[in-house]
Amino acid sequence: MMDSDTGVSTAPLLGNDEPPAVELVNANGRSSAVLVCDHASNRVPRQLGSLGLDAVQLADHIGWDPGAAGVARQLSTLLDAPLVLSGYSRLVIDCNRPLRSEGSIAEQSDGVAVPGNRGLSPLQRERRINVLFRTYHAAIDRLLDGRTLRPSLLLSIHSFTPVLNSRPRPWHISVSHWRDRRLAALMLGALAHCGDFTVGDNEPYPIDEDVDYTIPVHGEGRGLPSVMIEIRQDGIRTAAGTAAWAARLAEAYRMIEAEALRIPGSSFISPSASGPS
Ligand SMILES: [Zn+2]
């Protein structure tokens, strides 16, 4: 279907046979941990083709966080924690970028031009926002709103590329926080006891409200202790690596859970102040 004036498709962004914008796993999980995975998938809605990229580019870290969803799913099982995963590529719309950010619908990423994101009309942009971004964040809001009487700590699971701009990255895993460092400090301390590896403390990615959405809005925005956990992708390329990191994170979480739940805010969640903006 085409609009005769604009030549833009008026068909729904997602066909009936395509996966939903968001997946909710173990919604009634009994853990205090609430897991989210913003960059879980590199799928592109059929209507958008491949955004002008080839399969190798879409499979690379610019399209998603390789391995992150696998770790998040296993962690959800190990902790009996609810998990919300985004269903589509961050290149279609990045669920961890404020809508005002240039990276929301990126015209280039890590030096790769994204032809399918150039010259979008307001309608095309709005459709991605409504169908993908808002749907994903509404699912997180609903999940958290439903837990107002239960203690909750928000863990956002990502992965990062081992080399960026020709620079190798030394950290095997990193824990990042926004203004409130308390949960991050506990996780950093626990991970130090979980094996001999290098842990990034707010690096390679510190959280910035101009760049990040999930932790500032769903975490600290609600007064909820929250961290972003990033695992280096070469550590989670195999099933064994994925299982090992999920097990370490579960162990670290169990070590600090009781203390973390004494952080003010963890035992009561403020209702969502506003929907995604
Ligand atoms: Zn990510």
Coordinates of C-alpha atoms and ligand atoms in Angstrom, one line a residue:
M1 CA 0.0 0.0 0.0
M2 CA 1.4 3.4 -1.0
D3 CA 0.2 6.9 -0.2
S4 CA -0.2 8.4 -3.6
D5 CA 1.1 11.8 -2.5
T6 CA 4.2 10.8 -0.6
G7 CA 5.0 7.4 -2.1
V8 CA 5.4 6.1 1.4
S9 CA 4.0 2.8 2.4
T10 CA 0.8 3.1 4.6
A11 CA 0.9 -0.6 5.6
P12 CA 1.5 -1.3 9.3
L13 CA 5.2 -1.3 10.1
L14 CA 5.0 -4.9 11.4
G15 CA 3.1 -7.6 9.4
N16 CA 0.8 -10.0 11.3
D17 CA 3.3 -12.8 10.9
E18 CA 6.3 -10.8 12.2
P19 CA 7.5 -11.0 15.8
P20 CA 6.2 -8.4 18.3
A21 CA 8.1 -5.3 19.2
V22 CA 8.7 -6.6 22.7
E23 CA 9.0 -9.9 24.4
L24 CA 8.3 -10.5 28.0
V25 CA 9.8 -13.5 29.6
N26 CA 8.9 -14.9 33.0
A27 CA 6.7 -12.0 33.9
N28 CA 5.8 -13.3 37.3
G29 CA 9.4 -14.3 38.2
R30 CA 9.8 -14.0 42.0
S31 CA 13.3 -12.4 42.0
S32 CA 13.9 -8.9 43.1
A33 CA 15.9 -8.5 39.9
V34 CA 14.1 -7.0 36.9
L35 CA 16.0 -7.6 33.6
V36 CA 15.8 -5.6 30.4
C37 CA 17.7 -6.1 27.1
D38 CA 17.4 -3.0 24.9
H39 CA 19.5 -4.4 22.0
A40 CA 18.4 -8.0 22.0
S41 CA 17.7 -8.5 18.3
N42 CA 19.0 -7.4 14.9
R43 CA 15.7 -8.1 13.1
V44 CA 14.4 -5.4 10.7
P45 CA 10.7 -5.1 9.9
R46 CA 10.2 -6.7 6.5
Q47 CA 8.7 -3.4 5.2
L48 CA 12.1 -1.7 5.7
G49 CA 14.1 -4.4 3.8
S50 CA 17.6 -4.5 5.2
L51 CA 17.9 -0.7 5.7
G52 CA 20.3 -0.8 2.7
L53 CA 22.9 -2.9 4.7
D54 CA 24.2 -6.3 4.0
A55 CA 23.8 -9.3 6.2
V56 CA 27.3 -9.0 7.7
Q57 CA 26.7 -5.4 8.7
L58 CA 23.4 -6.2 10.3
A59 CA 24.9 -9.1 12.2
D60 CA 27.6 -6.9 13.6
H61 CA 27.5 -4.9 16.8
I62 CA 26.0 -1.9 15.0
G63 CA 22.8 -3.8 14.6
W64 CA 22.4 -5.2 18.1
D65 CA 24.3 -6.5 21.1
P66 CA 25.4 -9.9 20.0
G67 CA 25.1 -12.4 22.8
A68 CA 23.3 -10.1 25.2
A69 CA 19.9 -11.7 24.9
G70 CA 21.3 -15.2 25.5
V71 CA 22.9 -14.1 28.8
A72 CA 19.8 -12.2 29.8
R73 CA 17.5 -15.2 29.2
Q74 CA 19.8 -17.5 31.2
L75 CA 20.1 -15.0 34.0
S76 CA 16.3 -14.7 34.0
T77 CA 16.1 -18.5 34.5
L78 CA 18.8 -18.7 37.1
L79 CA 17.3 -15.9 39.2
D80 CA 13.7 -16.5 38.4
A81 CA 13.6 -12.9 37.2
P82 CA 11.3 -11.2 34.7
L83 CA 13.0 -10.1 31.5
V84 CA 11.9 -7.6 28.8
L85 CA 13.6 -7.9 25.4
S86 CA 13.3 -5.6 22.4
G87 CA 12.2 -7.4 19.3
Y88 CA 14.0 -5.3 16.6
S89 CA 17.3 -3.9 15.6
R90 CA 18.7 -0.7 17.3
L91 CA 19.3 0.6 13.8
V92 CA 15.5 0.7 13.1
I93 CA 15.1 2.8 16.3
D94 CA 17.4 2.5 19.3
C95 CA 15.4 1.7 22.4
N96 CA 18.2 3.0 24.7
R97 CA 18.5 6.4 23.1
P98 CA 16.3 9.4 23.9
L99 CA 14.2 10.3 20.9
R100 CA 15.9 13.7 20.8
S101 CA 19.3 12.0 20.4
E102 CA 21.0 11.7 17.0
G103 CA 21.5 8.0 17.6
S104 CA 17.8 7.4 18.0
I105 CA 17.4 6.5 14.3
A106 CA 21.1 6.6 13.3
E107 CA 22.1 7.7 9.8
Q108 CA 25.5 6.2 10.5
S109 CA 26.9 3.9 13.1
D110 CA 30.6 3.1 13.8
G111 CA 31.5 4.5 10.4
V112 CA 28.8 2.6 8.5
A113 CA 26.2 4.6 6.7
V114 CA 22.6 3.4 7.1
P115 CA 20.9 4.3 3.8
G116 CA 17.4 3.2 5.0
N117 CA 17.5 5.8 7.8
R118 CA 18.2 8.8 5.6
G119 CA 15.6 11.4 4.7
L120 CA 12.8 9.9 6.7
S121 CA 9.5 11.7 6.7
P122 CA 7.9 12.7 10.1
L123 CA 5.4 9.9 9.5
Q124 CA 8.0 7.3 8.9
R125 CA 9.8 8.4 12.0
E126 CA 6.6 8.5 14.1
R127 CA 5.7 5.0 13.0
R128 CA 9.0 3.5 14.3
I129 CA 8.6 5.5 17.5
N130 CA 5.1 4.3 18.2
V131 CA 5.3 0.7 17.0
L132 CA 8.8 -0.2 18.4
F133 CA 10.1 2.3 20.9
R134 CA 6.9 3.2 22.8
T135 CA 5.7 -0.4 22.8
Y136 CA 9.0 -1.7 24.3
H137 CA 9.1 1.0 27.0
A138 CA 5.4 0.6 27.8
A139 CA 6.0 -3.0 28.5
I140 CA 8.8 -2.1 31.0
D141 CA 6.5 0.5 32.6
R142 CA 3.7 -2.0 33.0
L143 CA 6.0 -4.6 34.5
L144 CA 7.4 -2.1 37.0
D145 CA 4.1 -0.5 37.8
G146 CA 2.8 -4.0 38.7
R147 CA 5.6 -4.5 41.2
T148 CA 4.9 -1.5 43.5
L149 CA 4.7 -3.7 46.6
R150 CA 7.7 -5.9 45.7
P151 CA 11.3 -5.0 46.0
S152 CA 13.0 -4.4 42.6
L153 CA 16.4 -3.7 41.3
L154 CA 16.8 -3.0 37.6
L155 CA 19.6 -4.6 35.6
S156 CA 20.0 -3.6 31.9
I157 CA 22.0 -6.2 30.0
H158 CA 24.2 -5.2 27.0
S159 CA 27.3 -6.4 25.2
F160 CA 30.1 -4.4 23.7
T161 CA 32.5 -5.0 20.8
P162 CA 36.0 -6.1 21.8
V163 CA 37.6 -3.5 19.5
L164 CA 36.3 0.0 18.7
N165 CA 38.2 2.5 16.4
S166 CA 41.1 0.0 16.3
R167 CA 41.4 0.1 20.0
P168 CA 41.2 -3.2 21.9
R169 CA 39.1 -3.0 25.1
P170 CA 40.6 -4.6 28.2
W171 CA 37.4 -5.1 30.2
H172 CA 35.7 -8.5 30.2
I173 CA 32.5 -7.0 31.7
S174 CA 31.5 -3.6 32.9
V175 CA 29.1 -2.1 35.4
S176 CA 27.8 1.3 34.6
H177 CA 25.6 3.7 36.7
W178 CA 24.0 7.1 36.3
R179 CA 24.0 9.4 39.3
D180 CA 23.4 6.8 41.9
R181 CA 26.4 4.5 42.2
R182 CA 25.3 2.4 45.2
L183 CA 24.0 -0.7 43.3
A184 CA 26.9 -0.5 40.8
A185 CA 29.4 -0.4 43.7
L186 CA 27.9 -3.6 45.2
M187 CA 27.9 -5.4 41.9
L188 CA 31.5 -4.4 41.2
G189 CA 32.5 -5.7 44.6
A190 CA 30.7 -9.0 44.1
L191 CA 32.1 -9.5 40.6
A192 CA 35.6 -9.1 42.0
H193 CA 34.9 -12.3 43.9
C194 CA 33.5 -14.2 41.0
G195 CA 36.6 -14.9 38.9
D196 CA 39.8 -13.5 37.6
F197 CA 38.8 -10.9 35.0
T198 CA 38.9 -7.2 34.3
V199 CA 35.8 -5.3 35.3
G200 CA 35.0 -1.8 33.9
D201 CA 33.7 0.7 36.4
N202 CA 31.5 3.0 34.4
E203 CA 33.6 2.3 31.3
P204 CA 33.6 1.9 28.4
Y205 CA 30.1 3.5 28.7
P206 CA 29.2 5.8 31.5
I207 CA 25.5 6.5 31.6
D208 CA 24.4 9.9 30.2
E209 CA 20.9 11.1 30.1
D210 CA 21.5 12.6 26.6
V211 CA 22.6 9.2 25.3
D212 CA 20.9 6.6 27.4
Y213 CA 17.2 6.2 28.0
T214 CA 16.5 3.0 30.0
I215 CA 18.4 3.6 33.2
P216 CA 17.7 7.3 33.5
V217 CA 13.9 6.7 32.9
H218 CA 13.0 3.3 34.3
G219 CA 15.8 3.1 36.9
E220 CA 16.7 6.3 38.6
G221 CA 13.7 8.1 37.0
R222 CA 11.6 6.0 39.3
G223 CA 14.0 6.2 42.2
L224 CA 14.9 2.5 41.5
P225 CA 18.5 1.3 42.1
S226 CA 19.7 0.3 38.6
V227 CA 22.8 -0.7 36.7
M228 CA 23.8 -1.3 33.1
I229 CA 25.9 -4.4 32.7
E230 CA 27.9 -4.8 29.5
I231 CA 29.7 -8.0 28.6
R232 CA 32.5 -8.1 26.0
Q233 CA 31.2 -9.9 23.0
D234 CA 34.1 -12.3 22.5
G235 CA 33.2 -13.8 25.9
I236 CA 29.7 -14.8 24.9
R237 CA 30.1 -16.1 21.4
T238 CA 29.7 -19.7 22.5
A239 CA 27.1 -21.5 24.5
A240 CA 29.7 -22.2 27.2
G241 CA 30.7 -18.5 27.4
T242 CA 27.1 -17.4 27.6
A243 CA 26.4 -19.9 30.4
A244 CA 29.5 -18.9 32.3
W245 CA 28.7 -15.2 32.3
A246 CA 25.1 -15.8 33.2
A247 CA 26.2 -18.0 36.1
R248 CA 28.7 -15.4 37.3
L249 CA 26.1 -12.6 37.2
A250 CA 23.6 -14.8 39.1
E251 CA 26.3 -15.5 41.7
A252 CA 27.2 -11.9 42.0
Y253 CA 23.6 -10.8 42.3
R254 CA 22.9 -13.3 45.0
M255 CA 25.9 -12.1 46.9
I256 CA 24.7 -8.5 47.1
E257 CA 20.9 -8.9 46.9
A258 CA 20.2 -8.6 50.6
E259 CA 22.4 -5.5 50.9
A260 CA 21.1 -4.0 47.7
L261 CA 17.5 -4.2 48.9
R262 CA 18.5 -2.0 51.8
I263 CA 19.2 0.8 49.4
P264 CA 16.3 3.3 49.7
G265 CA 14.0 3.0 46.7
S266 CA 14.5 -0.7 46.0
S267 CA 11.5 -1.7 48.1
F268 CA 9.1 0.7 46.7
I269 CA 8.7 1.8 43.1
S270 CA 7.3 5.1 42.2
P271 CA 4.7 4.9 39.4
S272 CA 6.0 5.9 36.0
A273 CA 6.2 9.7 36.0
S274 CA 5.4 9.9 32.4
G275 CA 5.4 7.8 29.3
P276 CA 8.3 7.8 26.9
S277 CA 9.0 11.2 25.5
Ligands
ZN1 ZN 23.6 -2.3 24.0

